[in-house]
Amino acid sequence: MSNCIRATADETKRDRGDAGTRLTRTGTIAAVAVALSAGTACDRLLEVDVPGHVTEEALNDSRLSEELVGSAEASFDCMLSTYVEEIGRWSKDFYYMNTGTGFIYTQLRTREVEDFEQVDCTQTGPTRSAAVWLPINTTRAQAEQAIELIEGFPDENVENKSFLLAKAHAYTGYSYQIAGETMCELAFDGGPRETREGAWRIAEQYFTDALQLAGQAMSAPSGEDVGSIRNMALVGRARSRLHLGDGPGVIADASQVDQGFVRYAQMDEITTRRWNRVYENQNRNISTSVHPSYQNLEVDGVPDPRVPLERLGVVGFDAVTDVHTQQKYLSLGADIPFSTWREAQLMIAEVEGGQTAVNVINSLRATVADLPWVTVTQALPEFSSSDSDAILAQVLEERRRELWMHGTKLGDMLRVLERADLPMIDGLEFDSGLNQRGQAYGSGTCYPLPLAEKDNNPNF
């Protein structure tokens, strides 16, 4: 059982909604585990020996409903932090500067990553291998198991049952969505081969269920906000529909998101499982540098504060890379936004185009000082154009800057690559030729499913 993801009570005690951070119960649960089969597929919680203080029978206790959902959320947060950092090298957010083979292959987008041992999101340092598919799949399985368990409990035994189920469905939806935005092909629980489109349709249904359940929730736990889960599900479903080419569905959902809404993956300096991996590997370990496509960005001659960087004036451990560090996440405990009103507005702009898109761009530029990592107080210069192609290209560029290190980049790059109706912009084009070390980039675009996952699935 060495490949289990565990979420302890201490690691799941915080929960952020619109109103900020709260403390939840840390009581009776010491660990909730998802075990893995001989490969990387996740088994059900109740089919394994659970380490720690919780027995298999105890997991079937309705009093643990909140902890079950909290553990799934904590797994998602851990996954997202690792995902942003590791896929950031694949999708040209970062250059890698150390000598770890796995990290170099990830930056070069070569098929060798298929062979890597898949590790969970708790691994730290330059010696860890690929942490992409396993954390995503584990989070999905844990969230789905929480849903199944809670649905089986009598309604009267679960306080705020509809709310907890809404929250679990929303996080399950995001897990499927990120899987679809990342992997070339998928399979879940040893089942048949699934397409990226299929994963988005599954995600769309989970978000739909989350919205229905949130609507049924008349109250929420102390300090919790049902509206935050509703907004999260609306942004998530709009994003699924964006990838699926459902323009009217995008508008219907994104238009309902509350202005200023942000949902965070919560980080913590105390526990390595909850570290912000971008800060760890870039600012603390100096093992990555910001990709040149994000360096020295301006808006009509004004430095763009949405992409805060610092040039250190040194070269990296590879003796080649000019080191630039991000200044968006300033500690191991810096939270990572992954679902926001600003993203919803950019999705509306992408679908509508024209003057609507121009208005959205200017609205976001006018409120750039509202972003917590922005230190300036003035608005950015306004954008103006009547050229439909130029407007759409600018929407994509605004999205690239606004959502930097939010976990959306690879999905955006693949959508632009695969859709003839979207213009290719430099910042979303996959690198080719040689990297900063003179190494050749591969032809990879989507991230390949690990061979270990395929070898243990008779459908491949």
mmCIF file of N, CA and C in Angstrom, residues 55-140:
data_model
loop_
_atom_site.group_PDB
_atom_site.id
_atom_site.type_symbol
_atom_site.label_atom_id
_atom_site.label_comp_id
_atom_site.label_asym_id
_atom_site.label_seq_id
_atom_site.Cartn_x
_atom_site.Cartn_y
_atom_site.Cartn_z
ATOM 1 N N THR A 55 -10.867 2.399 10.676
ATOM 2 C CA THR A 55 -11.083 1.084 10.099
ATOM 3 C C THR A 55 -12.001 1.185 8.893
ATOM 4 N N GLU A 56 -12.115 0.087 8.129
ATOM 5 C CA GLU A 56 -13.018 0.068 6.994
ATOM 6 C C GLU A 56 -14.455 0.343 7.451
ATOM 7 N N GLU A 57 -14.830 -0.228 8.602
ATOM 8 C CA GLU A 57 -16.180 -0.022 9.106
ATOM 9 C C GLU A 57 -16.415 1.439 9.480
ATOM 10 N N ALA A 58 -15.376 2.078 10.011
ATOM 11 C CA ALA A 58 -15.539 3.465 10.447
ATOM 12 C C ALA A 58 -15.802 4.392 9.269
ATOM 13 N N LEU A 59 -15.248 4.055 8.101
ATOM 14 C CA LEU A 59 -15.483 4.900 6.937
ATOM 15 C C LEU A 59 -16.947 4.911 6.536
ATOM 16 N N ASN A 60 -17.670 3.893 6.935
ATOM 17 C CA ASN A 60 -19.092 3.801 6.609
ATOM 18 C C ASN A 60 -19.939 4.461 7.691
ATOM 19 N N ASP A 61 -19.360 5.417 8.377
ATOM 20 C CA ASP A 61 -20.017 6.147 9.456
ATOM 21 C C ASP A 61 -20.467 7.499 8.913
ATOM 22 N N SER A 62 -21.755 7.776 8.970
ATOM 23 C CA SER A 62 -22.281 9.021 8.410
ATOM 24 C C SER A 62 -21.716 10.251 9.093
ATOM 25 N N ARG A 63 -21.217 10.093 10.319
ATOM 26 C CA ARG A 63 -20.652 11.240 11.026
ATOM 27 C C ARG A 63 -19.361 11.736 10.376
ATOM 28 N N LEU A 64 -18.778 10.934 9.516
ATOM 29 C CA LEU A 64 -17.551 11.321 8.839
ATOM 30 C C LEU A 64 -17.802 11.949 7.474
ATOM 31 N N SER A 65 -19.039 12.265 7.173
ATOM 32 C CA SER A 65 -19.362 12.774 5.838
ATOM 33 C C SER A 65 -18.578 14.033 5.498
ATOM 34 N N GLU A 66 -18.518 14.972 6.417
ATOM 35 C CA GLU A 66 -17.799 16.208 6.131
ATOM 36 C C GLU A 66 -16.319 15.939 5.914
ATOM 37 N N GLU A 67 -15.735 15.024 6.709
ATOM 38 C CA GLU A 67 -14.326 14.703 6.554
ATOM 39 C C GLU A 67 -14.051 13.985 5.237
ATOM 40 N N LEU A 68 -14.980 13.153 4.790
ATOM 41 C CA LEU A 68 -14.799 12.481 3.502
ATOM 42 C C LEU A 68 -14.689 13.496 2.370
ATOM 43 N N VAL A 69 -15.574 14.485 2.384
ATOM 44 C CA VAL A 69 -15.529 15.519 1.353
ATOM 45 C C VAL A 69 -14.300 16.399 1.533
ATOM 46 N N GLY A 70 -13.978 16.732 2.777
ATOM 47 C CA GLY A 70 -12.791 17.537 3.029
ATOM 48 C C GLY A 70 -11.515 16.854 2.581
ATOM 49 N N SER A 71 -11.454 15.530 2.725
ATOM 50 C CA SER A 71 -10.276 14.789 2.283
ATOM 51 C C SER A 71 -10.147 14.813 0.772
ATOM 52 N N ALA A 72 -11.289 14.688 0.075
ATOM 53 C CA ALA A 72 -11.261 14.773 -1.393
ATOM 54 C C ALA A 72 -10.798 16.155 -1.837
ATOM 55 N N GLU A 73 -11.269 17.189 -1.162
ATOM 56 C CA GLU A 73 -10.838 18.548 -1.495
ATOM 57 C C GLU A 73 -9.344 18.722 -1.250
ATOM 58 N N ALA A 74 -8.845 18.185 -0.121
ATOM 59 C CA ALA A 74 -7.419 18.293 0.178
ATOM 60 C C ALA A 74 -6.584 17.574 -0.871
ATOM 61 N N SER A 75 -7.055 16.433 -1.356
ATOM 62 C CA SER A 75 -6.345 15.731 -2.423
ATOM 63 C C SER A 75 -6.328 16.551 -3.704
ATOM 64 N N PHE A 76 -7.446 17.204 -3.997
ATOM 65 C CA PHE A 76 -7.498 18.076 -5.176
ATOM 66 C C PHE A 76 -6.485 19.207 -5.046
ATOM 67 N N ASP A 77 -6.444 19.843 -3.879
ATOM 68 C CA ASP A 77 -5.524 20.962 -3.677
ATOM 69 C C ASP A 77 -4.075 20.517 -3.880
ATOM 70 N N CYS A 78 -3.737 19.367 -3.300
ATOM 71 C CA CYS A 78 -2.388 18.825 -3.444
ATOM 72 C C CYS A 78 -2.085 18.532 -4.909
ATOM 73 N N MET A 79 -3.048 17.907 -5.577
ATOM 74 C CA MET A 79 -2.880 17.597 -7.000
ATOM 75 C C MET A 79 -2.662 18.856 -7.822
ATOM 76 N N LEU A 80 -3.485 19.890 -7.591
ATOM 77 C CA LEU A 80 -3.420 21.080 -8.432
ATOM 78 C C LEU A 80 -2.078 21.782 -8.304
ATOM 79 N N SER A 81 -1.541 21.852 -7.097
ATOM 80 C CA SER A 81 -0.262 22.508 -6.898
ATOM 81 C C SER A 81 0.836 21.804 -7.688
ATOM 82 N N THR A 82 0.872 20.477 -7.602
ATOM 83 C CA THR A 82 1.859 19.711 -8.356
ATOM 84 C C THR A 82 1.617 19.834 -9.849
ATOM 85 N N TYR A 83 0.348 19.810 -10.243
ATOM 86 C CA TYR A 83 -0.021 19.895 -11.654
ATOM 87 C C TYR A 83 0.452 21.210 -12.272
ATOM 88 N N VAL A 84 0.191 22.328 -11.594
ATOM 89 C CA VAL A 84 0.569 23.637 -12.119
ATOM 90 C C VAL A 84 2.078 23.699 -12.349
ATOM 91 N N GLU A 85 2.842 23.133 -11.433
ATOM 92 C CA GLU A 85 4.296 23.189 -11.557
ATOM 93 C C GLU A 85 4.800 22.229 -12.625
ATOM 94 N N GLU A 86 4.333 20.991 -12.606
ATOM 95 C CA GLU A 86 4.877 20.001 -13.539
ATOM 96 C C GLU A 86 4.388 20.222 -14.966
ATOM 97 N N ILE A 87 3.093 20.418 -15.142
ATOM 98 C CA ILE A 87 2.581 20.682 -16.479
ATOM 99 C C ILE A 87 3.015 22.064 -16.961
ATOM 100 N N GLY A 88 3.387 22.936 -16.034
ATOM 101 C CA GLY A 88 3.933 24.231 -16.430
ATOM 102 C C GLY A 88 5.206 24.102 -17.230
ATOM 103 N N ARG A 89 5.985 23.049 -16.987
ATOM 104 C CA ARG A 89 7.174 22.811 -17.796
ATOM 105 C C ARG A 89 6.802 22.254 -19.162
ATOM 106 N N TRP A 90 5.761 21.442 -19.222
ATOM 107 C CA TRP A 90 5.289 20.884 -20.495
ATOM 108 C C TRP A 90 4.688 21.986 -21.376
ATOM 109 N N SER A 91 3.980 22.915 -20.763
ATOM 110 C CA SER A 91 3.217 23.927 -21.509
ATOM 111 C C SER A 91 3.874 25.299 -21.489
ATOM 112 N N LYS A 92 5.157 25.333 -21.406
ATOM 113 C CA LYS A 92 6.037 26.504 -21.498
ATOM 114 C C LYS A 92 5.643 27.656 -20.568
ATOM 115 N N ASP A 93 5.353 27.310 -19.339
ATOM 116 C CA ASP A 93 5.319 28.313 -18.280
ATOM 117 C C ASP A 93 6.712 28.479 -17.683
ATOM 118 N N PHE A 94 7.450 27.351 -17.592
ATOM 119 C CA PHE A 94 8.744 27.339 -16.906
ATOM 120 C C PHE A 94 9.799 26.601 -17.720
ATOM 121 N N TYR A 95 11.036 27.000 -17.525
ATOM 122 C CA TYR A 95 12.209 26.248 -17.972
ATOM 123 C C TYR A 95 12.757 25.486 -16.772
ATOM 124 N N TYR A 96 13.188 24.261 -16.999
ATOM 125 C CA TYR A 96 13.839 23.493 -15.931
ATOM 126 C C TYR A 96 15.342 23.692 -16.029
ATOM 127 N N MET A 97 16.024 23.857 -14.861
ATOM 128 C CA MET A 97 17.448 24.212 -14.882
ATOM 129 C C MET A 97 18.346 23.187 -14.206
ATOM 130 N N ASN A 98 17.761 22.171 -13.549
ATOM 131 C CA ASN A 98 18.584 21.144 -12.927
ATOM 132 C C ASN A 98 18.837 20.006 -13.909
ATOM 133 N N THR A 99 19.338 18.903 -13.408
ATOM 134 C CA THR A 99 19.737 17.806 -14.293
ATOM 135 C C THR A 99 18.856 16.577 -14.162
ATOM 136 N N GLY A 100 17.779 16.637 -13.393
ATOM 137 C CA GLY A 100 16.899 15.477 -13.253
ATOM 138 C C GLY A 100 16.289 15.084 -14.591
ATOM 139 N N THR A 101 16.504 13.833 -14.997
ATOM 140 C CA THR A 101 16.098 13.396 -16.328
ATOM 141 C C THR A 101 14.606 13.560 -16.557
ATOM 142 N N GLY A 102 13.796 13.170 -15.573
ATOM 143 C CA GLY A 102 12.352 13.234 -15.749
ATOM 144 C C GLY A 102 11.866 14.634 -16.036
ATOM 145 N N PHE A 103 12.436 15.598 -15.345
ATOM 146 C CA PHE A 103 12.009 16.974 -15.535
ATOM 147 C C PHE A 103 12.416 17.502 -16.910
ATOM 148 N N ILE A 104 13.598 17.087 -17.383
ATOM 149 C CA ILE A 104 14.044 17.533 -18.705
ATOM 150 C C ILE A 104 13.121 16.975 -19.777
ATOM 151 N N TYR A 105 12.781 15.690 -19.672
ATOM 152 C CA TYR A 105 11.888 15.091 -20.661
ATOM 153 C C TYR A 105 10.512 15.767 -20.634
ATOM 154 N N THR A 106 10.077 16.167 -19.454
ATOM 155 C CA THR A 106 8.790 16.847 -19.369
ATOM 156 C C THR A 106 8.849 18.177 -20.103
ATOM 157 N N GLN A 107 9.917 18.933 -19.908
ATOM 158 C CA GLN A 107 10.043 20.199 -20.624
ATOM 159 C C GLN A 107 10.141 19.966 -22.132
ATOM 160 N N LEU A 108 10.827 18.902 -22.539
ATOM 161 C CA LEU A 108 11.016 18.633 -23.959
ATOM 162 C C LEU A 108 9.810 17.963 -24.608
ATOM 163 N N ARG A 109 8.847 17.521 -23.814
ATOM 164 C CA ARG A 109 7.614 16.897 -24.313
ATOM 165 C C ARG A 109 7.915 15.663 -25.184
ATOM 166 N N THR A 110 8.698 14.768 -24.619
ATOM 167 C CA THR A 110 9.051 13.550 -25.340
ATOM 168 C C THR A 110 8.286 12.355 -24.784
ATOM 169 N N ARG A 111 8.210 11.289 -25.577
ATOM 170 C CA ARG A 111 7.424 10.112 -25.198
ATOM 171 C C ARG A 111 8.023 9.361 -24.013
ATOM 172 N N GLU A 112 9.256 9.695 -23.639
ATOM 173 C CA GLU A 112 9.863 9.000 -22.504
ATOM 174 C C GLU A 112 9.046 9.144 -21.225
ATOM 175 N N VAL A 113 8.240 10.191 -21.135
ATOM 176 C CA VAL A 113 7.457 10.371 -19.909
ATOM 177 C C VAL A 113 6.463 9.227 -19.701
ATOM 178 N N GLU A 114 6.140 8.480 -20.766
ATOM 179 C CA GLU A 114 5.256 7.315 -20.617
ATOM 180 C C GLU A 114 5.834 6.277 -19.671
ATOM 181 N N ASP A 115 7.155 6.202 -19.622
ATOM 182 C CA ASP A 115 7.829 5.144 -18.862
ATOM 183 C C ASP A 115 8.059 5.513 -17.411
ATOM 184 N N PHE A 116 7.827 6.757 -17.051
ATOM 185 C CA PHE A 116 8.158 7.196 -15.706
ATOM 186 C C PHE A 116 7.282 6.521 -14.664
ATOM 187 N N GLU A 117 7.879 6.274 -13.526
ATOM 188 C CA GLU A 117 7.091 5.860 -12.370
ATOM 189 C C GLU A 117 6.171 7.009 -11.985
ATOM 190 N N GLN A 118 4.904 6.723 -11.838
ATOM 191 C CA GLN A 118 3.953 7.753 -11.449
ATOM 192 C C GLN A 118 3.923 7.869 -9.932
ATOM 193 N N VAL A 119 4.239 9.047 -9.422
ATOM 194 C CA VAL A 119 4.263 9.261 -7.981
ATOM 195 C C VAL A 119 3.118 10.179 -7.581
ATOM 196 N N ASP A 120 2.818 10.197 -6.297
ATOM 197 C CA ASP A 120 1.708 11.018 -5.842
ATOM 198 C C ASP A 120 2.174 12.444 -5.580
ATOM 199 N N CYS A 121 1.229 13.279 -5.206
ATOM 200 C CA CYS A 121 1.521 14.714 -5.089
ATOM 201 C C CYS A 121 2.265 15.067 -3.813
ATOM 202 N N THR A 122 2.570 14.097 -2.969
ATOM 203 C CA THR A 122 3.302 14.394 -1.742
ATOM 204 C C THR A 122 4.806 14.418 -1.960
ATOM 205 N N GLN A 123 5.265 13.937 -3.117
ATOM 206 C CA GLN A 123 6.700 13.870 -3.375
ATOM 207 C C GLN A 123 7.277 15.269 -3.527
ATOM 208 N N THR A 124 8.500 15.457 -3.031
ATOM 209 C CA THR A 124 9.155 16.759 -3.128
ATOM 210 C C THR A 124 10.558 16.596 -3.694
ATOM 211 N N GLY A 125 11.122 17.700 -4.131
ATOM 212 C CA GLY A 125 12.514 17.723 -4.534
ATOM 213 C C GLY A 125 12.768 17.239 -5.944
ATOM 214 N N PRO A 126 14.006 17.383 -6.422
ATOM 215 C CA PRO A 126 14.353 17.071 -7.807
ATOM 216 C C PRO A 126 14.427 15.587 -8.121
ATOM 217 N N THR A 127 14.344 14.709 -7.117
ATOM 218 C CA THR A 127 14.464 13.276 -7.386
ATOM 219 C C THR A 127 13.125 12.627 -7.705
ATOM 220 N N ARG A 128 12.021 13.323 -7.499
ATOM 221 C CA ARG A 128 10.736 12.691 -7.750
ATOM 222 C C ARG A 128 10.497 12.519 -9.245
ATOM 223 N N SER A 129 9.658 11.543 -9.576
ATOM 224 C CA SER A 129 9.345 11.290 -10.971
ATOM 225 C C SER A 129 8.055 12.015 -11.327
ATOM 226 N N ALA A 130 7.380 11.558 -12.380
ATOM 227 C CA ALA A 130 6.205 12.267 -12.876
ATOM 228 C C ALA A 130 5.043 12.194 -11.892
ATOM 229 N N ALA A 131 4.478 13.349 -11.587
ATOM 230 C CA ALA A 131 3.311 13.433 -10.704
ATOM 231 C C ALA A 131 2.207 14.144 -11.459
ATOM 232 N N VAL A 132 1.622 13.446 -12.427
ATOM 233 C CA VAL A 132 0.573 14.030 -13.247
ATOM 234 C C VAL A 132 -0.673 13.156 -13.189
ATOM 235 N N TRP A 133 -0.638 12.002 -13.860
ATOM 236 C CA TRP A 133 -1.820 11.159 -13.946
ATOM 237 C C TRP A 133 -2.258 10.621 -12.592
ATOM 238 N N LEU A 134 -1.331 10.133 -11.803
ATOM 239 C CA LEU A 134 -1.696 9.517 -10.532
ATOM 240 C C LEU A 134 -2.428 10.476 -9.595
ATOM 241 N N PRO A 135 -1.937 11.698 -9.365
ATOM 242 C CA PRO A 135 -2.683 12.614 -8.499
ATOM 243 C C PRO A 135 -4.062 12.969 -9.041
ATOM 244 N N ILE A 136 -4.180 13.154 -10.364
ATOM 245 C CA ILE A 136 -5.486 13.478 -10.939
ATOM 246 C C ILE A 136 -6.455 12.329 -10.729
ATOM 247 N N ASN A 137 -6.010 11.119 -11.055
ATOM 248 C CA ASN A 137 -6.884 9.951 -10.982
ATOM 249 C C ASN A 137 -7.244 9.603 -9.548
ATOM 250 N N THR A 138 -6.297 9.779 -8.644
ATOM 251 C CA THR A 138 -6.561 9.496 -7.229
ATOM 252 C C THR A 138 -7.592 10.462 -6.664
ATOM 253 N N THR A 139 -7.446 11.745 -6.997
ATOM 254 C CA THR A 139 -8.412 12.740 -6.536
ATOM 255 C C THR A 139 -9.809 12.412 -7.045
ATOM 256 N N ARG A 140 -9.902 12.065 -8.318
ATOM 257 C CA ARG A 140 -11.194 11.699 -8.914
ATOM 258 C C ARG A 140 -11.817 10.520 -8.173
#
